[in-house]
CSV table of C-alpha atoms in Angstrom, one decimal:
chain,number,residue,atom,x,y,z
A,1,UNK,CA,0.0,0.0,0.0
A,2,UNK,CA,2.5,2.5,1.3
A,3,UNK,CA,4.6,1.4,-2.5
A,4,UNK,CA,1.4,2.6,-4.5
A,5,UNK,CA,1.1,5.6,-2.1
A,6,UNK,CA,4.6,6.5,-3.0
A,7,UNK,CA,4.0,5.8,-6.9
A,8,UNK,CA,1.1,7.7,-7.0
A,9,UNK,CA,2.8,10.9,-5.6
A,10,UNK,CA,5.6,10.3,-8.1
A,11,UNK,CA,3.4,10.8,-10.5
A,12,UNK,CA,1.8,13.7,-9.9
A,13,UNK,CA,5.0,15.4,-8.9
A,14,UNK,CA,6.2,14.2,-12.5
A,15,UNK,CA,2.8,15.3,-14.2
A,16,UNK,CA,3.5,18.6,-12.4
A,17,UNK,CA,7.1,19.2,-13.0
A,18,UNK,CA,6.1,18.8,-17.0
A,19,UNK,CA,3.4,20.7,-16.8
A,20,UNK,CA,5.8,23.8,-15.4
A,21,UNK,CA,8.3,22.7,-17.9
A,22,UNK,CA,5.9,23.5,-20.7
A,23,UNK,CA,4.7,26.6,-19.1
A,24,UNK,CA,8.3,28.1,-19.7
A,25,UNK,CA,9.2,27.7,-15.7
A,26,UNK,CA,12.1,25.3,-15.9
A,27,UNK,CA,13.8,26.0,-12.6
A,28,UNK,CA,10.6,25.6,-10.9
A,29,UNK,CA,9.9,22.5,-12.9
A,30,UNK,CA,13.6,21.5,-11.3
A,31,UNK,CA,13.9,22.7,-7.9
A,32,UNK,CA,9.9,20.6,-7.5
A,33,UNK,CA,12.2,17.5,-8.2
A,34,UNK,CA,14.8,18.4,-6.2
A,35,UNK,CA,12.8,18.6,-3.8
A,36,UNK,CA,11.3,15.4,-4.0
A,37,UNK,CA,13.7,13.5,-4.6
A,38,UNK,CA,15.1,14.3,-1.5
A,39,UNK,CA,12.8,12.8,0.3
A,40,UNK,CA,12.6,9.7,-2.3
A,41,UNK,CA,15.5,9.3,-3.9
A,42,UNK,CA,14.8,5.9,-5.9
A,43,UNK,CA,11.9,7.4,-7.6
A,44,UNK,CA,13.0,6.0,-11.4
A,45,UNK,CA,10.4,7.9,-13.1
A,46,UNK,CA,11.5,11.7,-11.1
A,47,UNK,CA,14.7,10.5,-12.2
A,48,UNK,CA,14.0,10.6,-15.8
A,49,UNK,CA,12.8,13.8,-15.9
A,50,UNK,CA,15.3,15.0,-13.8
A,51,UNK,CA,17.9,13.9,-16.3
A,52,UNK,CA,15.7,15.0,-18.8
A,53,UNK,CA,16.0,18.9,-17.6
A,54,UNK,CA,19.7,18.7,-16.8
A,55,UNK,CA,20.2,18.0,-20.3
A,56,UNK,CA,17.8,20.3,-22.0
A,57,UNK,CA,17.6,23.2,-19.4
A,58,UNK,CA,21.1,23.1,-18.5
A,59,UNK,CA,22.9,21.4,-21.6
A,60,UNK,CA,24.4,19.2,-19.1
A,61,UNK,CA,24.2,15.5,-20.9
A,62,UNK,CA,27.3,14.8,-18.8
A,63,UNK,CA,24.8,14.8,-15.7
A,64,UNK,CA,21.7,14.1,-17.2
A,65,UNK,CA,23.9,10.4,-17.9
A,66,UNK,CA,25.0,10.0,-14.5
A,67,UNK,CA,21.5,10.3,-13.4
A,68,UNK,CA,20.4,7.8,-16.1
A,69,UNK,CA,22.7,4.9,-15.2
A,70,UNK,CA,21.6,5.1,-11.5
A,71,UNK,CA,17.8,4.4,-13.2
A,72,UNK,CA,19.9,1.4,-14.7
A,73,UNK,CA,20.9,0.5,-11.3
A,74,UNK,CA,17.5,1.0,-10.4
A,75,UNK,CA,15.4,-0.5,-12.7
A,76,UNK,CA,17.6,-3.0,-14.5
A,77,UNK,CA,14.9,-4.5,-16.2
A,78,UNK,CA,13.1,-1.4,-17.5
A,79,UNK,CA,13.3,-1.2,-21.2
A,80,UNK,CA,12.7,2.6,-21.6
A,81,UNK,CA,15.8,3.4,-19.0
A,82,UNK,CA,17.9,1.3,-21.1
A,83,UNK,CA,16.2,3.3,-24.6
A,84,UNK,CA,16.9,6.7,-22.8
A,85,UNK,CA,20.1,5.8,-21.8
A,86,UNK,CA,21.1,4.4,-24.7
A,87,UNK,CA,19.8,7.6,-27.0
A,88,UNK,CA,21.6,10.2,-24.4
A,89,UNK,CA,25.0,8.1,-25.1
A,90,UNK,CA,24.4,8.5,-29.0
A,91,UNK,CA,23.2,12.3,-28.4
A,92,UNK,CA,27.0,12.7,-26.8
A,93,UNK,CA,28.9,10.6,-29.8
A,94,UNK,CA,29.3,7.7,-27.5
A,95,UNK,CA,28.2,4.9,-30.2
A,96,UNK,CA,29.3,1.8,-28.8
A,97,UNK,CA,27.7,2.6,-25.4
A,98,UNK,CA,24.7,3.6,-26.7
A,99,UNK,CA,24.2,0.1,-29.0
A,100,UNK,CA,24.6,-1.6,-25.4
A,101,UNK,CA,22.2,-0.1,-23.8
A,102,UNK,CA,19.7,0.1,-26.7
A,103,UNK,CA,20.7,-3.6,-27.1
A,104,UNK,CA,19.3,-4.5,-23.4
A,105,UNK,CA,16.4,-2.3,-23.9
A,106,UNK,CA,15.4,-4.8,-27.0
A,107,UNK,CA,16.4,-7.7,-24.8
A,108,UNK,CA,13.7,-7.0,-22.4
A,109,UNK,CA,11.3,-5.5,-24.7
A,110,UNK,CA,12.0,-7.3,-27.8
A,111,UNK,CA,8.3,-6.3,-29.4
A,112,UNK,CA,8.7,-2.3,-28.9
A,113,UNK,CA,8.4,-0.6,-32.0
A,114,UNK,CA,10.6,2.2,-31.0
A,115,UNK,CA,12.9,0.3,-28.8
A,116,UNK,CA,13.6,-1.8,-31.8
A,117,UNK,CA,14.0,1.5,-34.3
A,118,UNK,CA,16.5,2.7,-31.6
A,119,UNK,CA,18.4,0.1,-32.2
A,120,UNK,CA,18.6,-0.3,-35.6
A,121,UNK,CA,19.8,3.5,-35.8
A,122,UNK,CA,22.2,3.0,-33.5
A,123,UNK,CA,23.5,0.1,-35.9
A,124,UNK,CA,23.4,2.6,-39.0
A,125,UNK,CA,25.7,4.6,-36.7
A,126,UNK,CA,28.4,2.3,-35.9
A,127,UNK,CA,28.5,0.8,-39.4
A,128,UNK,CA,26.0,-1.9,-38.7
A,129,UNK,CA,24.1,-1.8,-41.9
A,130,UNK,CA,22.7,-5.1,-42.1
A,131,UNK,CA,21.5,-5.5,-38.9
A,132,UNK,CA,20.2,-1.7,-38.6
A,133,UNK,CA,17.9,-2.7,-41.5
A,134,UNK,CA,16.8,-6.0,-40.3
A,135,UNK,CA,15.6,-4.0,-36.8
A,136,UNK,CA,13.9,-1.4,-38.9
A,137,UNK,CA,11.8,-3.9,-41.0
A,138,UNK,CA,11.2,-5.7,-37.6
A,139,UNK,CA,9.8,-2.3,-35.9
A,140,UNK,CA,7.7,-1.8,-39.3
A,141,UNK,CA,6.2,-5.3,-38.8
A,142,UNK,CA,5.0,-3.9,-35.6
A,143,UNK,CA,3.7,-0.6,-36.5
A,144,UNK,CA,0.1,-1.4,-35.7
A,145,UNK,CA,1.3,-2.3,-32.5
A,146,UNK,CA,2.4,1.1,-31.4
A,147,UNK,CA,1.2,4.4,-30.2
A,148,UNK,CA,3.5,6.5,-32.4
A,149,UNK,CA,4.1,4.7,-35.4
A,150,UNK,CA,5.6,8.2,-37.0
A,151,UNK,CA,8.5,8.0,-35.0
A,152,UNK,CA,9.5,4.7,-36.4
A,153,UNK,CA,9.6,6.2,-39.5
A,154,UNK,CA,11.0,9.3,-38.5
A,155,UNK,CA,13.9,7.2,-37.2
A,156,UNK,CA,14.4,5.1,-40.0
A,157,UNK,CA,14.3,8.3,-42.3
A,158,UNK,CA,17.0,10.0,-40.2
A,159,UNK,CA,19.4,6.8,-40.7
A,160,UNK,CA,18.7,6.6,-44.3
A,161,UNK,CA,19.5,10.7,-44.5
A,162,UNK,CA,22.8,9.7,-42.6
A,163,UNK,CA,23.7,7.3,-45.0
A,164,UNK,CA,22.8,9.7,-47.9
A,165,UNK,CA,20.4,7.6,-49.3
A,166,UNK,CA,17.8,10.8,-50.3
A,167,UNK,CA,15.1,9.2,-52.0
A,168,UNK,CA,14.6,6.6,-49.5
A,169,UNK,CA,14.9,9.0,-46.7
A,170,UNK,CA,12.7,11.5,-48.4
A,171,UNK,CA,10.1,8.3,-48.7
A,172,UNK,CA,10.3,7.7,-45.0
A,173,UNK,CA,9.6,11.1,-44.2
A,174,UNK,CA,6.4,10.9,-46.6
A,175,UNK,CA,5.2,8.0,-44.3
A,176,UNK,CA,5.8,10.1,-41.4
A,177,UNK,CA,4.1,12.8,-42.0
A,178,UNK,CA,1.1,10.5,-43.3
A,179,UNK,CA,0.8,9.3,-39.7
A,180,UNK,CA,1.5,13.0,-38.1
A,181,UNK,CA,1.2,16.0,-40.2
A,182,UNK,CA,2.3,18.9,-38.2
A,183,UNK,CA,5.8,16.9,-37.5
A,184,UNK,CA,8.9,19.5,-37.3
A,185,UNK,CA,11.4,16.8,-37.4
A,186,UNK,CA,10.3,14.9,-40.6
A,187,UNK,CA,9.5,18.7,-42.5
A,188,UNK,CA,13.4,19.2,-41.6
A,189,UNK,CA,14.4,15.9,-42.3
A,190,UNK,CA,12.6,15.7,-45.8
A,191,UNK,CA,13.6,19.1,-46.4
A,192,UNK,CA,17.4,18.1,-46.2
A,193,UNK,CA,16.5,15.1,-48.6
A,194,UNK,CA,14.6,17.7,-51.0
A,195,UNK,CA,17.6,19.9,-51.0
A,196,UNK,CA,20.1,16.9,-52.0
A,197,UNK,CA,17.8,15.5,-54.4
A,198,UNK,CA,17.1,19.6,-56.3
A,199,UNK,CA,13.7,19.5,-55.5
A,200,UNK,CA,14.6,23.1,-54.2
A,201,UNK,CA,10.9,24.4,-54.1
A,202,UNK,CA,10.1,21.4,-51.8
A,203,UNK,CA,12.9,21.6,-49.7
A,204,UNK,CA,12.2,25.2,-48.8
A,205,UNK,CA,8.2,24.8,-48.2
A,206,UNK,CA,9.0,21.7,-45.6
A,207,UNK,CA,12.1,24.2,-44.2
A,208,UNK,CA,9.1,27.0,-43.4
A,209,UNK,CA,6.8,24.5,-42.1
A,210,UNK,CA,9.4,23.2,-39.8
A,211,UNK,CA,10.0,26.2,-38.6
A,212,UNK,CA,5.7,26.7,-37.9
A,213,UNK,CA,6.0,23.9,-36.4
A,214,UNK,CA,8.6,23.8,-33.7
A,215,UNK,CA,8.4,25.8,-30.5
A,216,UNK,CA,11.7,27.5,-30.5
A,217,UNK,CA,13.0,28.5,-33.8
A,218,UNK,CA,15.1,26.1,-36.1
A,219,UNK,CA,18.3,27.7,-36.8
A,220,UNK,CA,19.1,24.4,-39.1
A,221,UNK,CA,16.4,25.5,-41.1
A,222,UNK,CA,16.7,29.4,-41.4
A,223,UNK,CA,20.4,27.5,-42.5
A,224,UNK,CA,18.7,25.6,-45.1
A,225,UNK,CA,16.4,28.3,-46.7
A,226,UNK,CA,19.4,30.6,-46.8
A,227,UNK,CA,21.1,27.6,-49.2
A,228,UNK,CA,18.1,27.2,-51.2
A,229,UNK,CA,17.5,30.9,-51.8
A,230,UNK,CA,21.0,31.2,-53.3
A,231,UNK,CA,21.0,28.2,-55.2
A,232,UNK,CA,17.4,29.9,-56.8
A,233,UNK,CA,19.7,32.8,-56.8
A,234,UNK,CA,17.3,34.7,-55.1
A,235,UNK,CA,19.5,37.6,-53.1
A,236,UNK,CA,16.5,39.2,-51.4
A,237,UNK,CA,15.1,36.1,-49.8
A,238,UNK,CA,18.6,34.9,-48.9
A,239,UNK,CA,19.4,38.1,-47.1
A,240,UNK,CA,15.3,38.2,-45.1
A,241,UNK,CA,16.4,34.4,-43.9
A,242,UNK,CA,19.8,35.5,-42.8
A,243,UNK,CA,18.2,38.8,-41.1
A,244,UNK,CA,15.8,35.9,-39.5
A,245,UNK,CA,18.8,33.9,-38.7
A,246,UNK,CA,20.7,36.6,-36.9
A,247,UNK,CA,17.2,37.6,-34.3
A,248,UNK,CA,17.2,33.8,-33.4
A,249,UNK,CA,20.2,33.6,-33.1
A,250,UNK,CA,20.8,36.6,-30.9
A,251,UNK,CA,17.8,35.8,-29.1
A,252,UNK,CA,19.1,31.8,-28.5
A,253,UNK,CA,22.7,34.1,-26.9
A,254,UNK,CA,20.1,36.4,-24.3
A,255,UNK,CA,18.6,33.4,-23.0
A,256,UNK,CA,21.5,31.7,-22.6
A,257,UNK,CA,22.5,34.3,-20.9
A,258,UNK,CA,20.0,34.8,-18.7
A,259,UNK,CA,19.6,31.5,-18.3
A,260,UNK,CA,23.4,30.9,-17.2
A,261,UNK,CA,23.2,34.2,-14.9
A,262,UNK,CA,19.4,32.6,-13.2
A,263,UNK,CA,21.7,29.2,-12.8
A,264,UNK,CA,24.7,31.1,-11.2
A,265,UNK,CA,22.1,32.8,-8.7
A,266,UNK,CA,20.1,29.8,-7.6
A,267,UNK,CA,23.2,27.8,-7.1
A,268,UNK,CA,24.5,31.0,-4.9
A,269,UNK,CA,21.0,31.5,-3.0
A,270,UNK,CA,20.3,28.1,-2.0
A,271,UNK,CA,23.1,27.4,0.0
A,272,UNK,CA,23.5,30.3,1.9
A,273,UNK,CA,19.7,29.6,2.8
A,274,UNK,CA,20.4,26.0,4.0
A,275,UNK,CA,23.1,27.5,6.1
A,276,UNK,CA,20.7,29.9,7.7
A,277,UNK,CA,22.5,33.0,5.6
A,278,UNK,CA,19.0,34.4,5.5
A,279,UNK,CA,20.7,38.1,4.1
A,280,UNK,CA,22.9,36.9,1.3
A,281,UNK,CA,20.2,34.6,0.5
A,282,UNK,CA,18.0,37.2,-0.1
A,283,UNK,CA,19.8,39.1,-2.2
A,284,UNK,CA,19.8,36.5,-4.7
A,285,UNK,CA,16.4,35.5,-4.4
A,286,UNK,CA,15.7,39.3,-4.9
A,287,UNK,CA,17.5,39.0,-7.9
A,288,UNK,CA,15.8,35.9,-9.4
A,289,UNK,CA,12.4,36.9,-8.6
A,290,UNK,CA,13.8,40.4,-10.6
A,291,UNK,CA,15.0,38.6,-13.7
A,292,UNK,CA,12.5,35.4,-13.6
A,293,UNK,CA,9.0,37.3,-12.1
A,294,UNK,CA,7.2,33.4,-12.6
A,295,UNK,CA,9.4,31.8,-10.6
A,296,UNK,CA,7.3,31.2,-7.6
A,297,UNK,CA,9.8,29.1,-5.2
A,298,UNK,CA,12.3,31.9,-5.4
A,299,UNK,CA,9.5,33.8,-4.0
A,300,UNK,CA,8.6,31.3,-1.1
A,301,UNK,CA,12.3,31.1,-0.3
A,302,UNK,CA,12.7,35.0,-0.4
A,303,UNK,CA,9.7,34.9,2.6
A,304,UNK,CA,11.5,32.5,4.2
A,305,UNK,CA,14.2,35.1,4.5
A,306,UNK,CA,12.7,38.0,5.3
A,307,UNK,CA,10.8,35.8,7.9
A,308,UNK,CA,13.7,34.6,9.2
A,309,UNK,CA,15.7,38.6,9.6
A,310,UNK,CA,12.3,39.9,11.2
A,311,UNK,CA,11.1,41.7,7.9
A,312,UNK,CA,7.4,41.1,8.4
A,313,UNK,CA,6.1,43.2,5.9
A,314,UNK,CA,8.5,42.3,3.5
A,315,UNK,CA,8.2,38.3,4.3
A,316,UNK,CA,4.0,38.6,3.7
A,317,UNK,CA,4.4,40.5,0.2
A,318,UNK,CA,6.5,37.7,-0.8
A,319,UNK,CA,4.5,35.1,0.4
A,320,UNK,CA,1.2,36.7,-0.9
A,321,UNK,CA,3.1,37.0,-4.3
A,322,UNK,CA,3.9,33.1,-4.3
A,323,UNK,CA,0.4,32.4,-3.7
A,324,UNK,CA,-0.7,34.6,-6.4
A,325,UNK,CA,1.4,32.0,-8.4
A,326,UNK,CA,0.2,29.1,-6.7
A,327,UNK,CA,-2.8,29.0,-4.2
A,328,UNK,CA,-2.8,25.7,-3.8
A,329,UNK,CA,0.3,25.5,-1.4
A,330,UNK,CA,-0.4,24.4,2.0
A,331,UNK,CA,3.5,25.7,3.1
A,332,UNK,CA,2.5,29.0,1.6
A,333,UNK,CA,-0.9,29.8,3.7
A,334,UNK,CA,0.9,28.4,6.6
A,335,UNK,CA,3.9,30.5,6.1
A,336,UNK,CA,1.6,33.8,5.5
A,337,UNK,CA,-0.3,32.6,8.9
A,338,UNK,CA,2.5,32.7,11.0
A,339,UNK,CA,3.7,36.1,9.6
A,340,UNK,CA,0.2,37.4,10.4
A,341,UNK,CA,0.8,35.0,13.7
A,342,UNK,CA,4.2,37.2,14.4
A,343,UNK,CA,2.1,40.4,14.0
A,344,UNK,CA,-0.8,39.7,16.0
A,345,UNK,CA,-3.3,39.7,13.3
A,346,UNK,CA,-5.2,36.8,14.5
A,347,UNK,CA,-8.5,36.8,12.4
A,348,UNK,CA,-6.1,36.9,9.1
A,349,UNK,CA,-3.6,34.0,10.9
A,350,UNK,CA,-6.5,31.9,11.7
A,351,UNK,CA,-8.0,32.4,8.0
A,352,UNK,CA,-4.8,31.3,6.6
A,353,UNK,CA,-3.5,28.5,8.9
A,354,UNK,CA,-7.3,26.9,8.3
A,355,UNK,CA,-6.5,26.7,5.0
A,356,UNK,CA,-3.5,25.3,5.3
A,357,UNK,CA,-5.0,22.4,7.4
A,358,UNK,CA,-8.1,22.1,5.0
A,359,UNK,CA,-5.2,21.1,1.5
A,360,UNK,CA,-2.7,19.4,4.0
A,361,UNK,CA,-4.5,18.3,7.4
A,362,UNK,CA,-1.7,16.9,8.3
A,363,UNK,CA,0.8,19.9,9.2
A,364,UNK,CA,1.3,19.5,13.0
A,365,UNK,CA,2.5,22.6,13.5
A,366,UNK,CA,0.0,24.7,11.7
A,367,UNK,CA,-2.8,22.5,13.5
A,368,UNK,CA,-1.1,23.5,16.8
A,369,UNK,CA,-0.6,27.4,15.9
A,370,UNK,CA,-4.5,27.1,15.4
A,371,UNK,CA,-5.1,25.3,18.8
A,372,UNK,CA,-2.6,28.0,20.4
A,373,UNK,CA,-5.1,31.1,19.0
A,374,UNK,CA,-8.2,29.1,20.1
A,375,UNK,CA,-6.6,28.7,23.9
A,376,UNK,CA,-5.3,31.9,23.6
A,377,UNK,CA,-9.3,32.9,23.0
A,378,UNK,CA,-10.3,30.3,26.2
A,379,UNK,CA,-12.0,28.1,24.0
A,380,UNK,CA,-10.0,25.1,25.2
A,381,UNK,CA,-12.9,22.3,24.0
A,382,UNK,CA,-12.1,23.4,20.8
A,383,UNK,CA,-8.4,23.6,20.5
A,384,UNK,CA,-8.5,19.9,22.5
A,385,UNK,CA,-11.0,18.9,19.8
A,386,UNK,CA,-8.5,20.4,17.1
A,387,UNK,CA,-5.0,18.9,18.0
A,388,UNK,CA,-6.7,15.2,18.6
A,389,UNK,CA,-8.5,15.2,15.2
A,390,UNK,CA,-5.1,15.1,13.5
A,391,UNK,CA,-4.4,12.4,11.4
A,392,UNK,CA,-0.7,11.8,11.6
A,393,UNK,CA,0.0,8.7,13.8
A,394,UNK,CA,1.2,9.7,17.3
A,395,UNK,CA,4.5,8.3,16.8
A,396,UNK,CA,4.7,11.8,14.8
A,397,UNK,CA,4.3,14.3,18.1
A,398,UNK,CA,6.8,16.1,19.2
A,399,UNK,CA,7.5,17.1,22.7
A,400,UNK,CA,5.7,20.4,22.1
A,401,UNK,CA,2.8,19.1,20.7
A,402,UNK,CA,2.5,16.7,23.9
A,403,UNK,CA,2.7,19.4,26.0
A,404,UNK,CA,0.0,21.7,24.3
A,405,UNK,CA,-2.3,18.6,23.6
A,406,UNK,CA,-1.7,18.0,28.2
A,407,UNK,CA,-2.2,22.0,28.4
A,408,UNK,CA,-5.5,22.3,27.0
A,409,UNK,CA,-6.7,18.9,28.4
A,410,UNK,CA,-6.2,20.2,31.7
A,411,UNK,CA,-7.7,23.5,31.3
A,412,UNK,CA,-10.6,22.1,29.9
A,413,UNK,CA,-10.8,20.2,33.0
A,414,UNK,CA,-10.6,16.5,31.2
A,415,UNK,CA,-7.7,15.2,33.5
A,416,UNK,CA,-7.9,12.4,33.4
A,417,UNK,CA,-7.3,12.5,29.4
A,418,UNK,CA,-4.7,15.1,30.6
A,419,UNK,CA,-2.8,12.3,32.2
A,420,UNK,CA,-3.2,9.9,30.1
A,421,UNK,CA,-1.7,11.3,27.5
A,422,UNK,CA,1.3,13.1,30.0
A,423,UNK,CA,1.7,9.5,30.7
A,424,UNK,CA,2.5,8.9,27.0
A,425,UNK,CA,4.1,11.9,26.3
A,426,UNK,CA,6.6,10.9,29.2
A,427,UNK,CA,7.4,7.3,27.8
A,428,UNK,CA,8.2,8.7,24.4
A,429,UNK,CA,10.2,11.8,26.0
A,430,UNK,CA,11.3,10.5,29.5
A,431,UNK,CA,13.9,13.0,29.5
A,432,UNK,CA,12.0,15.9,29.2
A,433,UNK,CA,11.7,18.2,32.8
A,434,UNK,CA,8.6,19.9,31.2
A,435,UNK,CA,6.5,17.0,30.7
A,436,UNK,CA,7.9,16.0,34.1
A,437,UNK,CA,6.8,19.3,35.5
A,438,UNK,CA,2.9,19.1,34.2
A,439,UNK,CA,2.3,15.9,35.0
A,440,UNK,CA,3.0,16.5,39.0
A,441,UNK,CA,0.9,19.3,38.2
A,442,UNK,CA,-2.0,17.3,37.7
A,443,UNK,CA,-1.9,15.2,40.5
């Protein structure tokens, strides 16, 4: 039960960190997995994606390979760890590596369309041309078995460009885009074909659809259209492609930029706030949140902060600003509750900390910030009521939460609840002179 529990929640942390991917908030989409995989490590399928945004967010296939052959370690027997692994090894020019691991991925899927079509391109790559071929007709034999059959072809028609067979490659691509229209990889890829074979019309109309197709300009194709145009010798369109060329290409250097300069301050801020440098922590999170407004953990961690160097007013903008970005977060009501806790604004504390407790009941420490403004208000049946409907297990109280559970017992005159539960409270923490202290109390 507790495995499914803990596959469940990888899933939705996955479904989430894609869904921030594709909302153009990488870091977010990384530091959510960072965070989780903190507390479970083994997750393969976190893992995956986490490899998956090392390489594409920070260009870091070196990494994003490390992570993958733990997965191997992981899940020996899991034929898309072996396919990924074996794909990011051909991505970095590590052939023979890559035909290994493709080459177990077959082994214990050996009826996967596009574990087989792996395989046979990683063949074509290392000179295997016979047995590239015999995988390919094997994955064609099992198209109707698939969920993507394009990709097979797109595969196959990417080996056949690489072995400069055109018209083949330029049929492959046809099948392709038969099966998925609005591809960017087979317009490119049977563009190239076009181009060899002096179909120059051709080539350039799949070029500009590649390009309508993809969600971050092609420079390979802008690259392409600029050959065509002055093959047609056809100055003016050459020199509109190469004006297009230059803004992508100057836009690809900005966001590299600010990508590498985001990267340089998280790796700065979150240190110094895990060693409790709350002010030079800040400053960088003041920075990110500057540069990268969408980026709500920065803002979270930038409340954290302030909370933590006495700038109320400062901590609850932040904290406000992060739940603009996501109200959903139980750790951001409760945070905004204490601040309003700190500053004695109990009808907003009490608003937020319920809140809290109704998307995560089980946050001990909000449910005993509540149960402390109830007592605080003499209304002990309720706080009582409050801190024993929670459903953590007890082997999850703290000392503190003993003690406050023992208080509010006894001033609600139910002793001998009161002492039953010092009684417990003292076998779990029979060190501890305060529990010590209340229990003689109540005798």
């Amino acid at each position: 039960m507790a495995r499914q529990s803990s596959d469940t929640l990888a899933a939705a942390i996955v479904g989430h960190a894609k869904v921030l991917y594709h909302l153009n908030q990488p870091y977010d989409a990384m530091l959510e997995l960072e965070d989780f995989l903190r507390k479970e490590p083994n997750s393969v399928p976190a893992l995956q994606l986490f490899a998956t945004l090392h390489a594409i967010v920070r260009e870091d296939n070196r990494r994003a390979v490390e992570i993958m052959e733990r997965c191997s370690q992981l899940a020996p027997k899991d034929p898309g760890v072996w396919q990924y692994l074996g794909n990011l090894y051909l991505v970095m020019s590590r052939e023979e590596e890559g035909v290994r691991c493709l080459e177990r991925a077959v082994q214990f899927a050996p009826q996967d369309a596009q574990v087989l079509a792996s395989l046979a391109y990683a063949y074509s790559k290392v000179g295997k041309a016979a047995e590239g071929q015999a995988r390919f007709e094997q994955a064609r034999s099992l198209l109707g078995h698939t969920a993507q059959p394009a990709l097979i072809w797109l595969t196959y028609g990417k080996a056949l460009l690489e072995e400069r067979r055109w018209e083949e490659s330029r049929s492959a691509y046809n099948e392709a885009l038969r099966l998925d229209p609005e591809s960017s990889e087979a317009h490119y890829g049977r563009a190239v074909a076009n181009e060899n074979l002096k179909d120059f019309a051709a080539a350039a109309a799949d070029a500009l659809a590649s390009i309508s197709e993809y969600p971050i300009p092609r420079k390979d194709a802008y690259l392409l259209l600029i050959r065509v145009s002055r093959v047609q010798n056809d100055q003016a369109k050459a020199e509109k492609y190469a004006r297009e060329l230059a803004r992508v290409v100057a836009q690809e250097m900005k966001n590299k930029d600010d990508s590498r300069v985001l990267r340089e301050l998280l790796f700065k801020a979150e240190p110094l706030f895990m060693q409790g440098q709350y002010v030079p922590a800040a400053a960088a999170y003041e920075e990110l949140v500057r540069r990268a407004p969408q980026f709500y953990e920065a803002y979270f961690a930038l409340g954290m902060c302030y909370a933590h160097t006495s700038q109320l007013a400062k901590a609850e903008e932040a904290f406000k600003k992060y739940l603009t970005l996501q109200p959903l977060s139980a750790d951001g009501h409760a945070s905004l509750g204490l601040v309003f806790l700190e500053t004695n604004r109990m009808t907003d504390a009490r608003s937020e900390l319920e809140r809290a407790l109704q998307i995560d009941p089980g946050m001990l420490e909000v449910r005993a910030s509540l149960a402390r403004i109830q007592a605080s208000a003499s209304d002990f049946s309720k706080a009582v009521h409050l801190l024993l409907q929670a459903p953590n297990p007890e082997a999850e109280w703290d000392e503190d939460y003993y003690l406050l559970v023992v208080s509010c017992l006894g001033a609600a005159k139910r002793m001998a609840e009161a002492e039953k539960f010092c009684a417990k409270g003292t076998a779990r923490f029979p060190n501890s002179e305060r529990l010590a202290k209340l229990r003689a109390s109540l005798r």
